[in-house]
Short mmCIF file of C-alpha atoms and ligand atoms in Angstrom, two decimals:
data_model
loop_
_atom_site.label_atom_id
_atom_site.label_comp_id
_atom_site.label_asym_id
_atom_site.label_seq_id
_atom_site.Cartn_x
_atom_site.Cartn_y
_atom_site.Cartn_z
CA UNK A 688 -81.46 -21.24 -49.74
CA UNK A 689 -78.99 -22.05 -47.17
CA UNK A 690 -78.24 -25.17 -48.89
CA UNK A 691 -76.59 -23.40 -51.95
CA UNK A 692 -74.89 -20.92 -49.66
CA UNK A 693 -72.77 -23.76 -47.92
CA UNK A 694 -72.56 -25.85 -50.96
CA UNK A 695 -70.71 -22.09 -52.76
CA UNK A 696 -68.91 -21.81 -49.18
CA UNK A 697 -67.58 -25.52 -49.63
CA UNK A 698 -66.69 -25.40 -53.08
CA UNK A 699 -64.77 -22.25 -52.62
CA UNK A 700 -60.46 -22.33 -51.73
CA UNK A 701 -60.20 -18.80 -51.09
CA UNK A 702 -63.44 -16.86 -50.03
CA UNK A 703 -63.80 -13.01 -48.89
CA UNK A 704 -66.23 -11.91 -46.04
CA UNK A 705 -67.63 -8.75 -46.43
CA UNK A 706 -70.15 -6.65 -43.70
CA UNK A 707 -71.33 -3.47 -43.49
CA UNK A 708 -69.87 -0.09 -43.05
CA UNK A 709 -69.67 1.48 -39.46
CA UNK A 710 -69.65 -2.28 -38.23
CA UNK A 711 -71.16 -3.32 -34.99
CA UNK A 712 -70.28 -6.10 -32.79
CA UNK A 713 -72.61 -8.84 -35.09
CA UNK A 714 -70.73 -7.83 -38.09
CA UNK A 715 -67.11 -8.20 -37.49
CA UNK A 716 -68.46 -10.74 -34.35
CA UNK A 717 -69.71 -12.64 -37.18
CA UNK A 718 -67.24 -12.40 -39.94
CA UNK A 719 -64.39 -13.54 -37.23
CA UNK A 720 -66.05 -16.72 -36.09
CA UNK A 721 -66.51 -17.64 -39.59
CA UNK A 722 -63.05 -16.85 -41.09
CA UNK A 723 -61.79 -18.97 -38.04
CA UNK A 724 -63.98 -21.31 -38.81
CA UNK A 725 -63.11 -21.65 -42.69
CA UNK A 726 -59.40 -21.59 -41.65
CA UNK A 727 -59.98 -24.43 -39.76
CA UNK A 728 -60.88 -26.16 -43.08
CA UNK A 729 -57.59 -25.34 -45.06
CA UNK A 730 -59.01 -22.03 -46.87
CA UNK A 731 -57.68 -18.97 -47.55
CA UNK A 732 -60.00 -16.57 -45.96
CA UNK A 733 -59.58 -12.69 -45.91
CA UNK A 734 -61.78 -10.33 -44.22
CA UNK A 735 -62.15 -6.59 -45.31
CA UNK A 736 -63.64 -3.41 -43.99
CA UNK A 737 -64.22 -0.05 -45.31
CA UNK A 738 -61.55 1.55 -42.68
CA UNK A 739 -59.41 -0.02 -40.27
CA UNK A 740 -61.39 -1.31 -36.68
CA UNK A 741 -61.23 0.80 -34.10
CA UNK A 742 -60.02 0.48 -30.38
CA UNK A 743 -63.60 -0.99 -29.36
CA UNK A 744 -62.70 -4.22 -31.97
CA UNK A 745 -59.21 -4.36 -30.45
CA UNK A 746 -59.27 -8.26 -30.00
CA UNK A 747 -60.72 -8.83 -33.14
CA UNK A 748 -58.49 -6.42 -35.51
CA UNK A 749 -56.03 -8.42 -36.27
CA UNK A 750 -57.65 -10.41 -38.89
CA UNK A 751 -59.04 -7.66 -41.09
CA UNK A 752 -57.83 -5.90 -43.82
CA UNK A 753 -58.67 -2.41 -44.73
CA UNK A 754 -60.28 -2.00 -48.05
CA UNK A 755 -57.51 0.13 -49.70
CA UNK A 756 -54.73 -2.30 -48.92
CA UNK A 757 -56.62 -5.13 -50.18
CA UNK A 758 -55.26 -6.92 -53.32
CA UNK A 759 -55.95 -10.36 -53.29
CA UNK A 760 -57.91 -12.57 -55.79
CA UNK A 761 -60.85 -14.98 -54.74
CA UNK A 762 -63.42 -17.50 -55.60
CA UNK A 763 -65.90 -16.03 -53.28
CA UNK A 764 -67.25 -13.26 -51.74
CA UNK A 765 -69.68 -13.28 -48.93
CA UNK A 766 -71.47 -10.57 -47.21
CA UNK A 767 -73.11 -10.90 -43.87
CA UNK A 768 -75.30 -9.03 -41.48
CA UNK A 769 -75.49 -6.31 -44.38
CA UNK A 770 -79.33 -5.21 -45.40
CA UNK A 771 -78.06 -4.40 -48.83
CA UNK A 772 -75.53 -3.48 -51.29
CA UNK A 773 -75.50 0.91 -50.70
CA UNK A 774 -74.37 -0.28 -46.31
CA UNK A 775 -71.52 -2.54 -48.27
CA UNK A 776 -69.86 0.59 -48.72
CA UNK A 777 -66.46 0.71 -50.70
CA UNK A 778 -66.17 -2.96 -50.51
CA UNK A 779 -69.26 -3.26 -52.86
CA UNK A 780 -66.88 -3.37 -55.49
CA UNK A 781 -65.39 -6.50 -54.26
CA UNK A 782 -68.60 -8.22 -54.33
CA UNK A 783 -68.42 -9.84 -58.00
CA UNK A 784 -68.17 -13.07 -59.59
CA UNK A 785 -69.33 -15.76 -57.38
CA UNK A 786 -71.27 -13.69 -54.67
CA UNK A 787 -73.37 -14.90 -51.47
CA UNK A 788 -75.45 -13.14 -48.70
CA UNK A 789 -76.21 -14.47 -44.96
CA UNK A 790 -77.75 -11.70 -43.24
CA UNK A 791 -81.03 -11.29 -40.79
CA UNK A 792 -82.66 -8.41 -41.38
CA UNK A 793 -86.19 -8.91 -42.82
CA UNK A 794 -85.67 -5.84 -45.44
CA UNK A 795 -82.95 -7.66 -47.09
CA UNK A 796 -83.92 -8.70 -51.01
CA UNK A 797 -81.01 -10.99 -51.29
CA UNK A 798 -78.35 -9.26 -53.86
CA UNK A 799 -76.32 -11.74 -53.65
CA UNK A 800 -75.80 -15.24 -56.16
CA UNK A 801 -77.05 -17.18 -53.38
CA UNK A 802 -78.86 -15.97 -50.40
CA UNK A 803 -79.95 -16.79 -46.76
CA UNK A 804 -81.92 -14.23 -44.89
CA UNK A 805 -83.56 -15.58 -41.80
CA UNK A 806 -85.12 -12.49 -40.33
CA UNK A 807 -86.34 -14.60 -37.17
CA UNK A 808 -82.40 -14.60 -36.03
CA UNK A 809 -81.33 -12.06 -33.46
CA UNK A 810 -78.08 -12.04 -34.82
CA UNK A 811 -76.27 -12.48 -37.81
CA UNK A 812 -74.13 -14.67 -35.89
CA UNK A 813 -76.47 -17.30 -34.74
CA UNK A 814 -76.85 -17.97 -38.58
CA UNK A 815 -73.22 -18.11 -38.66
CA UNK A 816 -73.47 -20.90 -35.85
CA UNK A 817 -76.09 -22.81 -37.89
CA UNK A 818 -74.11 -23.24 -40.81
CA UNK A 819 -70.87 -23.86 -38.90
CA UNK A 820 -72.74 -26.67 -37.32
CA UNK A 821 -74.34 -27.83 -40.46
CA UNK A 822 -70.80 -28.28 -41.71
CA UNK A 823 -69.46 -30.26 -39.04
CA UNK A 824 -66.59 -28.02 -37.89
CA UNK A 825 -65.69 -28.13 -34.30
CA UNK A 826 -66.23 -24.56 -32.71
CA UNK A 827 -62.59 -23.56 -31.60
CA UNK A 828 -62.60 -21.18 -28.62
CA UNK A 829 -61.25 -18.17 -31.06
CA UNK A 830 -64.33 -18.80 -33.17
CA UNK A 831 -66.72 -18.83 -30.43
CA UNK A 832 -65.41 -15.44 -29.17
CA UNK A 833 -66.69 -13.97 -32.26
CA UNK A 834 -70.06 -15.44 -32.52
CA UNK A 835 -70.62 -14.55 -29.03
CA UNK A 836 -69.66 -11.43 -29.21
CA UNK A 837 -72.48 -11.02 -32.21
CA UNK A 838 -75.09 -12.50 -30.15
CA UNK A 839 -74.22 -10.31 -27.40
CA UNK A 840 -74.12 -7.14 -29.11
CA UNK A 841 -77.17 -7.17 -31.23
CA UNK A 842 -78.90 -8.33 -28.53
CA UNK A 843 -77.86 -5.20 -26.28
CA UNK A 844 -77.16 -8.31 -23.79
CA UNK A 845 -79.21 -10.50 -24.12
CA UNK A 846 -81.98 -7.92 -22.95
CA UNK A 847 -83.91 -6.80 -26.49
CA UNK A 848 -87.09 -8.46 -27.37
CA UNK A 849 -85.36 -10.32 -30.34
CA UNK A 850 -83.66 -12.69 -27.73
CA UNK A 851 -84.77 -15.88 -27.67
CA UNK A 852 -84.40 -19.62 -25.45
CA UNK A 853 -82.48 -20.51 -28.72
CA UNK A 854 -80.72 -17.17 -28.50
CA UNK A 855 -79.52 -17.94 -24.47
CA UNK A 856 -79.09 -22.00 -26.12
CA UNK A 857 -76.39 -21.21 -28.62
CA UNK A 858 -74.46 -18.35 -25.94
CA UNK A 859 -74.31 -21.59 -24.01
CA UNK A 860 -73.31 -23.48 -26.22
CA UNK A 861 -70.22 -20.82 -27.31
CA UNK A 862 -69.31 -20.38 -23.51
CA UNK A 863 -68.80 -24.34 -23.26
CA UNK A 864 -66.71 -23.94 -26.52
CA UNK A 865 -64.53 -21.86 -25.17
CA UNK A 866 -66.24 -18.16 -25.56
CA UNK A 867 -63.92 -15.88 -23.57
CA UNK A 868 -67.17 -14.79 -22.14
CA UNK A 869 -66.53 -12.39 -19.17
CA UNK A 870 -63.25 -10.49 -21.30
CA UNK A 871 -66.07 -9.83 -24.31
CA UNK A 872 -69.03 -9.15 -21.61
CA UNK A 873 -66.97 -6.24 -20.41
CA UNK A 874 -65.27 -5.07 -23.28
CA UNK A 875 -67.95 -4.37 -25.94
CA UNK A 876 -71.22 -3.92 -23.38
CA UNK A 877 -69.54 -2.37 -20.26
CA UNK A 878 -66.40 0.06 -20.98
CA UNK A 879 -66.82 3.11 -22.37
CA UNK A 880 -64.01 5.55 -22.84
CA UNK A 881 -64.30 8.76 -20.75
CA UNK A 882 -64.90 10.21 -24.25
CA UNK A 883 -67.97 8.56 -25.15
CA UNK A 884 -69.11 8.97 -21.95
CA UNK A 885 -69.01 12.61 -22.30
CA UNK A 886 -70.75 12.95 -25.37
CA UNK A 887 -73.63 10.42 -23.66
CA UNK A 888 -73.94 13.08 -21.64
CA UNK A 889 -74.43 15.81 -24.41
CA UNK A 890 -76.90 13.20 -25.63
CA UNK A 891 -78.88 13.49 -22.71
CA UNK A 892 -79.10 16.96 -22.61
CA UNK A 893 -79.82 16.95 -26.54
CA UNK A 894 -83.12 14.68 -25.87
CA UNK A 895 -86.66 16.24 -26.93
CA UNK A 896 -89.97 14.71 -25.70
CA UNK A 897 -93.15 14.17 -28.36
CA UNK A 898 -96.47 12.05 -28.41
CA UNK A 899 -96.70 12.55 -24.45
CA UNK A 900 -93.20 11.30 -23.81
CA UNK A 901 -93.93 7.70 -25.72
CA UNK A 902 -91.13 9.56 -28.56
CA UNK A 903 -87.53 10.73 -27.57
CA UNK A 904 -85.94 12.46 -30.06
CA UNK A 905 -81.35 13.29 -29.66
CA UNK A 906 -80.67 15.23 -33.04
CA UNK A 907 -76.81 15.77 -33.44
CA UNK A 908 -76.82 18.43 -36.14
CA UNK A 909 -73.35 19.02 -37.63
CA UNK A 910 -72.29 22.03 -36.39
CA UNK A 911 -72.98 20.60 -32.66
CA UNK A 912 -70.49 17.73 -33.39
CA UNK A 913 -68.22 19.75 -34.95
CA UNK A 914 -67.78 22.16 -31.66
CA UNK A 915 -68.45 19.34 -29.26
CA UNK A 916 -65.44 16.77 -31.27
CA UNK A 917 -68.27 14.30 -32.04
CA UNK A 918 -67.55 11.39 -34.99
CA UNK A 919 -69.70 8.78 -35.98
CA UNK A 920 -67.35 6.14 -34.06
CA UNK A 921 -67.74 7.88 -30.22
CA UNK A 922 -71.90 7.60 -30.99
CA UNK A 923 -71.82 4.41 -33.11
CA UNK A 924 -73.08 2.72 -29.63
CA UNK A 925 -75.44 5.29 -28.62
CA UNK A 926 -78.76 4.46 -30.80
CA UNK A 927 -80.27 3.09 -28.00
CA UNK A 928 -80.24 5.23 -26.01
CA UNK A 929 -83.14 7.60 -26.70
CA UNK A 930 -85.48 4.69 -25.71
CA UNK A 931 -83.90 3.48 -22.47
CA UNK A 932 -86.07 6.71 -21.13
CA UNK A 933 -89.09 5.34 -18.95
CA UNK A 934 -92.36 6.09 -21.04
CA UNK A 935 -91.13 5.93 -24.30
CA UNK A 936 -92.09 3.48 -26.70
CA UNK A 937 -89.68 4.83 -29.89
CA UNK A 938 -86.18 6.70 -29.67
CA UNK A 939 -85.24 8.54 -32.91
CA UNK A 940 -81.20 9.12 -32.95
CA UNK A 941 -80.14 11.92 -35.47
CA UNK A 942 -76.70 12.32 -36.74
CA UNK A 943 -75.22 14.65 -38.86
CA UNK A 944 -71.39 14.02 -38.18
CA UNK A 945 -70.37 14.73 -42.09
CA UNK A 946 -71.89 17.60 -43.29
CA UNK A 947 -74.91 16.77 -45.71
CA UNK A 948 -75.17 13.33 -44.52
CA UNK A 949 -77.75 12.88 -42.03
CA UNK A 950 -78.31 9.24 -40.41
CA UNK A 951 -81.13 8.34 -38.06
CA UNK A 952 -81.35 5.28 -36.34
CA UNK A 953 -84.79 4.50 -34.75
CA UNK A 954 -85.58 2.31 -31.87
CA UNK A 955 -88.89 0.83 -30.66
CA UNK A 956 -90.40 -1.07 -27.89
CA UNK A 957 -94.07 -2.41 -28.92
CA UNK A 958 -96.00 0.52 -30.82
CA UNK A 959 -93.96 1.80 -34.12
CA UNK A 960 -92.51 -0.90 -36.67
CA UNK A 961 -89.03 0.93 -36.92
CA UNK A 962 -88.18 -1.21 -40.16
CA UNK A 963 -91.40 0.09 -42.42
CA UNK A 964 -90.37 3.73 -41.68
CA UNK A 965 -87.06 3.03 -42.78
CA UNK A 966 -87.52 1.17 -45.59
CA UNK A 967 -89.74 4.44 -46.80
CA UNK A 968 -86.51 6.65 -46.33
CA UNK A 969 -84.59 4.15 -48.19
CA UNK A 970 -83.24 2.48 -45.64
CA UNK A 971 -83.99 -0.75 -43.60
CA UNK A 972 -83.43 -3.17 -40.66
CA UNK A 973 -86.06 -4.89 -37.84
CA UNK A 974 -88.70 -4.27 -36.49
CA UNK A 975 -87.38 -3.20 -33.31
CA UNK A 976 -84.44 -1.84 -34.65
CA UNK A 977 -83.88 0.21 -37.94
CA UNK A 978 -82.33 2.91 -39.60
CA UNK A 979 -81.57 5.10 -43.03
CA UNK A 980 -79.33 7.92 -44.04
CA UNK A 981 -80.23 10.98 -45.94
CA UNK A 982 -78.14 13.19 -47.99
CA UNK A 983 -78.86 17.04 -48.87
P1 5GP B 1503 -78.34 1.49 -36.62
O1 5GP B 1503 -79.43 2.42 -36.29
O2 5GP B 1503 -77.69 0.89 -35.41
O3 5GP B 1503 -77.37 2.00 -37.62
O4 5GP B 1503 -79.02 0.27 -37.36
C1 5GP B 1503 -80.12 -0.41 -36.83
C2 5GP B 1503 -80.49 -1.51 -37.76
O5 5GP B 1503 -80.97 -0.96 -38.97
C3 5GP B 1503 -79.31 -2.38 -38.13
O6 5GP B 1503 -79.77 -3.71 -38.19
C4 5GP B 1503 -78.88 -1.87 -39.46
O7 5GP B 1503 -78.33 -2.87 -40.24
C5 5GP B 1503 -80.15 -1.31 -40.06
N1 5GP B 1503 -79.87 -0.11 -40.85
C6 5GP B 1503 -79.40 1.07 -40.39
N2 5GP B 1503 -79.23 1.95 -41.40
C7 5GP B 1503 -79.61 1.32 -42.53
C8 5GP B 1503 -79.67 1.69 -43.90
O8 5GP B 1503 -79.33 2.81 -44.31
N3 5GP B 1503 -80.10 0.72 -44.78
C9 5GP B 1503 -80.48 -0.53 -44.36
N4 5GP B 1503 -80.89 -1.41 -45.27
N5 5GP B 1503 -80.45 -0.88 -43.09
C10 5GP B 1503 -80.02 -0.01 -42.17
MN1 MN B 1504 -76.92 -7.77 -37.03
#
């Protein structure tokens, strides 16, 4: 119930936000527009991740802690935009005692003390807006950087089918606030390093054809990325890409950039429900948009 979650958010001095491992833009986009957001309100709010950010996060990094230099006590941990406990990672062993979950992703069977899951969000952050709004804190423009920056990412910009009027309402409503909106537009959707673009290429090359073109399959197998330098940051924004082909319905991304540990992220337009195949693999996600990870 959402009500509980912001009554345990309220009641808490100190509270720890928690996402998932090999974040995206709507986890740490999320997490940072509600740790400003708390600050704003006199708590003490840290923000951990499994490893340090990388270089794509740069304007974000600042205000997270990697897991093995965190220390601190808390009334509160919350995890958001995380399908369940095995994507928390390392941090799962910071999520005790008091212990909440805002997330979106339909598959998620609420771990957490108290829970809100609202699988019709696009984002994890447009919950985060909802309950910012709910209690009364003015957006500050630092804030709304982050939560547009999760609408905007899991979103691909604005162009999947989870995008919605409210969707395009609440990016509004973030630019108005102060969303440094053309910095962030460019930043996490357009640049690419020349590195990443390289190994886009390799993707391309990589891509196999099944069901009369409708499936496009990239399979990284690790010995490729091992001779071509690939890690799982330089294709942690590729997953997409498989179905941006003309005539196919469901992309199938294969990585295997630590030996034995094989992750496939799946990607659909209107035939295959990416989130039931996933959940049979142990894994999870949307409909549109899903994934698992398999070890030998
Ligand atoms: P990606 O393919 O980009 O890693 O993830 C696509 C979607 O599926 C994301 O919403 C992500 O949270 C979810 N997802 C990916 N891998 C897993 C997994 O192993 N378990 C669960 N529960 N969800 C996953
Ligand atoms: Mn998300």
């Amino acid at each position: 119930m959402l009500g509980d979650v912001i009554r345990a958010v309220e009641e808490a001095e100190s509270i720890l936000l928690l996402s998932h491992i090999n974040p995206d833009g709507d986890a740490i986009g999320s997490v940072y527009g509600f740790k400003k957001s708390l600050e704003a309100l006199g708590k003490t709010v840290y923000a951990v991740t499994e490893e340090p950010l990388s270089d794509y996060f740069e304007m974000f990094r600042d205000d997270f802690i990697p897991f093995k230099e965190f220390q601190e006590e808390y009334d509160l941990a919350v995890a958001l935009d995380t399908g369940d406990t095995k994507r928390l990672g390392k941090c799962f062993e910071l999520f005790k005692g008091e212990t909440a979950v805002i997330d979106h992703h339909e598959t998620n069977e609420g771990y957490g003390k108290y829970n809100y899951i609202d699988g019709n969000s696009a984002s994890c952050g447009e919950i985060i807006y909802d309950i910012i709004e709910d209690m009364n804190i003015i957006l500050s423009p630092e804030a709304a950087d982050g939560l547009y920056a999760a609408l905007l990412t899991d979103t691909g910009g604005f162009i999947y089918s989870n995008t919605t009027a409210e969707t395009h309402r609440k990016a509004a409503r973030l630019i108005e606030a102060g969303a440094d909106y053309v910095h962030i537009n460019k930043k996490l959707m357009e640049e690419k390093s020349f590195e990443v673009h390289r190994i886009t290429a390799l993707c391309v090359e990589n891509m196999e054809f099944f069901a009369d073109g409708k499936i496009c399959v990239v399979t990284l197998d690790n010995s490729f990325c091992e001779k071509n330098g690939i890690t799982a940051e330089s294709i942690s924004g590729l997953a997409a890409l498989p179905r941006t082909v003309s005539g196919v319905d469901t992309g199938v991304f294969i990585s295997e950039t630590v030996k034995g540990k094989t992750k496939v992220s799946l990607r659909s337009s209107e035939i295959v429900d990416a989130a039931e195949i996933s959940v049979k693999f142990g894994g999870g996600g949307h409909l549109r948009a899903a994934g698992f990870t398999r070890e030998d």
